[in-house]
Amino acid sequence: MKSGYRISTDKSDMDIYVIHKFITNSYWAKNIPIQTIKKAIENSLCFGVFTAENDQIGFARVVSDYATFAYLADVFILKEHRGKGISKWLIEGVLEHPELQGLRRVSLATQDAHGLYKQFGFTPLELPERFMELHKPNLYQ
């Protein structure tokens, strides 16, 4: 526990309205429907960051087979709680989770948090020519 905060992976703790409000205004999932967020949470390992008063102020979601691969997504800390080391603490919690040990690859995409993830050993793709994607950036517009 970080002073004044806690992390939970209990999906019943997650505040769908806080999560949706942030993600629907994000650069990566602008206007995403709340039902899509609910389905994503149901099918992922989720990490919520909460204040001592149980207000959700952060989130991270992992999509994984729990054996070889994981994708880290939807990571955020609300603006008023940034600069306190909470995002670093959250990523530590994600990477130390027992269900995510022994994975061959953990990937993510970020526009502006490269410095955070580099602290945990994330690097640009070594062989980007091997990776492909089917990307629909305007799906929720």
PDB file of C-alpha atoms in Angstrom:
ATOM      1  CA  MET A   1       0.000   0.000   0.000  1.00  0.00           C
ATOM      2  CA  LYS A   2       1.187   3.488  -0.843  1.00  0.00           C
ATOM      3  CA  SER A   3       0.366   6.028   1.854  1.00  0.00           C
ATOM      4  CA  GLY A   4      -3.267   7.025   1.380  1.00  0.00           C
ATOM      5  CA  TYR A   5      -3.852   4.673  -1.569  1.00  0.00           C
ATOM      6  CA  ARG A   6      -4.513   1.027  -2.285  1.00  0.00           C
ATOM      7  CA  ILE A   7      -4.608  -1.201  -5.361  1.00  0.00           C
ATOM      8  CA  SER A   8      -7.368  -3.734  -5.913  1.00  0.00           C
ATOM      9  CA  THR A   9      -7.878  -6.390  -8.577  1.00  0.00           C
ATOM     10  CA  ASP A  10     -11.415  -7.074  -7.388  1.00  0.00           C
ATOM     11  CA  LYS A  11     -13.656  -6.194 -10.326  1.00  0.00           C
ATOM     12  CA  SER A  12     -16.520  -5.332  -7.981  1.00  0.00           C
ATOM     13  CA  ASP A  13     -14.369  -2.461  -6.661  1.00  0.00           C
ATOM     14  CA  MET A  14     -13.979  -0.875 -10.103  1.00  0.00           C
ATOM     15  CA  ASP A  15     -15.956   2.327 -10.673  1.00  0.00           C
ATOM     16  CA  ILE A  16     -17.099   1.929 -14.259  1.00  0.00           C
ATOM     17  CA  TYR A  17     -18.134   5.583 -14.453  1.00  0.00           C
ATOM     18  CA  VAL A  18     -14.684   6.901 -13.443  1.00  0.00           C
ATOM     19  CA  ILE A  19     -12.983   4.475 -15.820  1.00  0.00           C
ATOM     20  CA  HIS A  20     -15.318   5.268 -18.697  1.00  0.00           C
ATOM     21  CA  LYS A  21     -15.118   9.033 -18.178  1.00  0.00           C
ATOM     22  CA  PHE A  22     -11.337   8.934 -18.453  1.00  0.00           C
ATOM     23  CA  ILE A  23     -11.002   6.452 -21.298  1.00  0.00           C
ATOM     24  CA  THR A  24     -13.785   7.916 -23.464  1.00  0.00           C
ATOM     25  CA  ASN A  25     -11.823  11.185 -23.408  1.00  0.00           C
ATOM     26  CA  SER A  26      -8.441   9.547 -24.056  1.00  0.00           C
ATOM     27  CA  TYR A  27      -6.422   9.695 -27.261  1.00  0.00           C
ATOM     28  CA  TRP A  28      -6.538   5.897 -27.587  1.00  0.00           C
ATOM     29  CA  ALA A  29     -10.287   5.221 -27.243  1.00  0.00           C
ATOM     30  CA  LYS A  30     -12.116   8.490 -27.822  1.00  0.00           C
ATOM     31  CA  ASN A  31     -15.892   8.078 -27.423  1.00  0.00           C
ATOM     32  CA  ILE A  32     -15.720   4.400 -26.487  1.00  0.00           C
ATOM     33  CA  PRO A  33     -19.163   3.173 -25.372  1.00  0.00           C
ATOM     34  CA  ILE A  34     -19.574   2.319 -21.700  1.00  0.00           C
ATOM     35  CA  GLN A  35     -20.800  -1.181 -22.640  1.00  0.00           C
ATOM     36  CA  THR A  36     -17.496  -1.790 -24.435  1.00  0.00           C
ATOM     37  CA  ILE A  37     -15.593  -0.723 -21.317  1.00  0.00           C
ATOM     38  CA  LYS A  38     -17.730  -3.061 -19.193  1.00  0.00           C
ATOM     39  CA  LYS A  39     -17.008  -5.992 -21.518  1.00  0.00           C
ATOM     40  CA  ALA A  40     -13.285  -5.183 -21.552  1.00  0.00           C
ATOM     41  CA  ILE A  41     -13.200  -5.160 -17.746  1.00  0.00           C
ATOM     42  CA  GLU A  42     -15.106  -8.450 -17.554  1.00  0.00           C
ATOM     43  CA  ASN A  43     -12.547 -10.124 -19.822  1.00  0.00           C
ATOM     44  CA  SER A  44      -9.350  -8.682 -18.357  1.00  0.00           C
ATOM     45  CA  LEU A  45      -7.235  -8.642 -15.216  1.00  0.00           C
ATOM     46  CA  CYS A  46      -7.924  -5.171 -13.849  1.00  0.00           C
ATOM     47  CA  PHE A  47      -6.042  -3.043 -11.343  1.00  0.00           C
ATOM     48  CA  GLY A  48      -7.815  -0.133  -9.702  1.00  0.00           C
ATOM     49  CA  VAL A  49      -6.087   2.506  -7.597  1.00  0.00           C
ATOM     50  CA  PHE A  50      -8.206   3.896  -4.770  1.00  0.00           C
ATOM     51  CA  THR A  51      -7.870   6.582  -2.118  1.00  0.00           C
ATOM     52  CA  ALA A  52      -8.350   5.849   1.573  1.00  0.00           C
ATOM     53  CA  GLU A  53     -11.945   7.033   1.019  1.00  0.00           C
ATOM     54  CA  ASN A  54     -12.356   4.359  -1.710  1.00  0.00           C
ATOM     55  CA  ASP A  55     -12.531   6.834  -4.595  1.00  0.00           C
ATOM     56  CA  GLN A  56     -11.035   5.359  -7.752  1.00  0.00           C
ATOM     57  CA  ILE A  57      -8.214   7.523  -9.100  1.00  0.00           C
ATOM     58  CA  GLY A  58      -6.357   5.118 -11.378  1.00  0.00           C
ATOM     59  CA  PHE A  59      -6.659   2.015 -13.500  1.00  0.00           C
ATOM     60  CA  ALA A  60      -4.756  -0.509 -15.590  1.00  0.00           C
ATOM     61  CA  ARG A  61      -6.029  -3.479 -17.549  1.00  0.00           C
ATOM     62  CA  VAL A  62      -4.151  -6.585 -18.683  1.00  0.00           C
ATOM     63  CA  VAL A  63      -5.297  -8.893 -21.470  1.00  0.00           C
ATOM     64  CA  SER A  64      -3.466 -12.208 -21.198  1.00  0.00           C
ATOM     65  CA  ASP A  65      -3.431 -15.971 -21.672  1.00  0.00           C
ATOM     66  CA  TYR A  66      -1.536 -16.082 -18.317  1.00  0.00           C
ATOM     67  CA  ALA A  67       1.064 -18.392 -19.848  1.00  0.00           C
ATOM     68  CA  THR A  68       3.004 -16.646 -22.597  1.00  0.00           C
ATOM     69  CA  PHE A  69       1.691 -13.182 -23.423  1.00  0.00           C
ATOM     70  CA  ALA A  70       0.066 -10.096 -21.936  1.00  0.00           C
ATOM     71  CA  TYR A  71      -0.995  -6.731 -23.260  1.00  0.00           C
ATOM     72  CA  LEU A  72      -1.091  -3.783 -20.855  1.00  0.00           C
ATOM     73  CA  ALA A  73      -3.836  -1.297 -21.686  1.00  0.00           C
ATOM     74  CA  ASP A  74      -5.932   1.619 -20.434  1.00  0.00           C
ATOM     75  CA  VAL A  75      -3.426   2.811 -17.846  1.00  0.00           C
ATOM     76  CA  PHE A  76      -4.252   6.109 -16.169  1.00  0.00           C
ATOM     77  CA  ILE A  77      -3.990   8.112 -12.985  1.00  0.00           C
ATOM     78  CA  LEU A  78      -6.361  11.054 -12.603  1.00  0.00           C
ATOM     79  CA  LYS A  79      -4.556  14.369 -13.083  1.00  0.00           C
ATOM     80  CA  GLU A  80      -4.966  15.608  -9.513  1.00  0.00           C
ATOM     81  CA  HIS A  81      -3.148  12.526  -8.170  1.00  0.00           C
ATOM     82  CA  ARG A  82      -0.181  12.577 -10.566  1.00  0.00           C
ATOM     83  CA  GLY A  83       3.355  13.397  -9.495  1.00  0.00           C
ATOM     84  CA  LYS A  84       3.191  11.198  -6.386  1.00  0.00           C
ATOM     85  CA  GLY A  85       4.749   8.043  -7.826  1.00  0.00           C
ATOM     86  CA  ILE A  86       1.381   6.321  -8.102  1.00  0.00           C
ATOM     87  CA  SER A  87       1.743   5.324 -11.756  1.00  0.00           C
ATOM     88  CA  LYS A  88       5.113   3.729 -11.028  1.00  0.00           C
ATOM     89  CA  TRP A  89       3.626   1.908  -8.035  1.00  0.00           C
ATOM     90  CA  LEU A  90       0.702   0.729 -10.199  1.00  0.00           C
ATOM     91  CA  ILE A  91       2.984  -0.672 -12.916  1.00  0.00           C
ATOM     92  CA  GLU A  92       5.082  -2.422 -10.254  1.00  0.00           C
ATOM     93  CA  GLY A  93       1.894  -4.007  -8.929  1.00  0.00           C
ATOM     94  CA  VAL A  94       0.851  -5.137 -12.389  1.00  0.00           C
ATOM     95  CA  LEU A  95       4.217  -6.666 -13.244  1.00  0.00           C
ATOM     96  CA  GLU A  96       4.518  -8.388  -9.861  1.00  0.00           C
ATOM     97  CA  HIS A  97       1.057  -9.957  -9.978  1.00  0.00           C
ATOM     98  CA  PRO A  98       1.360 -13.754  -9.488  1.00  0.00           C
ATOM     99  CA  GLU A  99      -0.761 -14.555 -12.570  1.00  0.00           C
ATOM    100  CA  LEU A 100       1.603 -12.574 -14.812  1.00  0.00           C
ATOM    101  CA  GLN A 101       4.867 -14.292 -13.948  1.00  0.00           C
ATOM    102  CA  GLY A 102       6.857 -16.309 -16.503  1.00  0.00           C
ATOM    103  CA  LEU A 103       5.376 -14.573 -19.533  1.00  0.00           C
ATOM    104  CA  ARG A 104       7.537 -14.491 -22.660  1.00  0.00           C
ATOM    105  CA  ARG A 105       6.212 -11.101 -23.790  1.00  0.00           C
ATOM    106  CA  VAL A 106       4.352  -8.157 -22.302  1.00  0.00           C
ATOM    107  CA  SER A 107       3.508  -5.415 -24.756  1.00  0.00           C
ATOM    108  CA  LEU A 108       1.810  -2.044 -24.659  1.00  0.00           C
ATOM    109  CA  ALA A 109       1.269   1.046 -26.737  1.00  0.00           C
ATOM    110  CA  THR A 110       1.803   4.579 -25.477  1.00  0.00           C
ATOM    111  CA  GLN A 111       1.936   8.038 -26.958  1.00  0.00           C
ATOM    112  CA  ASP A 112       3.567   9.860 -24.082  1.00  0.00           C
ATOM    113  CA  ALA A 113       4.617   7.597 -21.179  1.00  0.00           C
ATOM    114  CA  HIS A 114       7.743   5.977 -22.595  1.00  0.00           C
ATOM    115  CA  GLY A 115       9.818   7.216 -19.649  1.00  0.00           C
ATOM    116  CA  LEU A 116       7.569   5.437 -17.158  1.00  0.00           C
ATOM    117  CA  TYR A 117       7.684   2.111 -18.953  1.00  0.00           C
ATOM    118  CA  LYS A 118      11.436   2.254 -19.663  1.00  0.00           C
ATOM    119  CA  GLN A 119      11.977   2.113 -15.891  1.00  0.00           C
ATOM    120  CA  PHE A 120      10.511  -1.401 -15.993  1.00  0.00           C
ATOM    121  CA  GLY A 121      12.522  -2.675 -18.943  1.00  0.00           C
ATOM    122  CA  PHE A 122      10.085  -1.921 -21.756  1.00  0.00           C
ATOM    123  CA  THR A 123      11.812  -1.019 -25.012  1.00  0.00           C
ATOM    124  CA  PRO A 124      10.733  -0.148 -28.544  1.00  0.00           C
ATOM    125  CA  LEU A 125       9.993  -3.225 -30.650  1.00  0.00           C
ATOM    126  CA  GLU A 126      13.245  -5.000 -31.463  1.00  0.00           C
ATOM    127  CA  LEU A 127      11.906  -6.276 -34.771  1.00  0.00           C
ATOM    128  CA  PRO A 128       8.944  -4.063 -35.671  1.00  0.00           C
ATOM    129  CA  GLU A 129       8.825  -5.561 -39.155  1.00  0.00           C
ATOM    130  CA  ARG A 130       7.557  -8.804 -37.580  1.00  0.00           C
ATOM    131  CA  PHE A 131       4.546  -7.134 -35.976  1.00  0.00           C
ATOM    132  CA  MET A 132       1.319  -6.305 -37.721  1.00  0.00           C
ATOM    133  CA  GLU A 133      -1.976  -4.898 -36.577  1.00  0.00           C
ATOM    134  CA  LEU A 134      -5.529  -4.455 -37.696  1.00  0.00           C
ATOM    135  CA  HIS A 135      -6.219  -0.974 -36.359  1.00  0.00           C
ATOM    136  CA  LYS A 136      -9.557   0.832 -36.498  1.00  0.00           C
ATOM    137  CA  PRO A 137      -8.762   4.199 -34.857  1.00  0.00           C
ATOM    138  CA  ASN A 138     -12.158   5.789 -35.578  1.00  0.00           C
ATOM    139  CA  LEU A 139     -14.287   2.840 -34.466  1.00  0.00           C
ATOM    140  CA  TYR A 140     -16.062   4.808 -31.707  1.00  0.00           C
ATOM    141  CA  GLN A 141     -16.530   8.074 -33.606  1.00  0.00           C
TER     142      GLN A 141
END
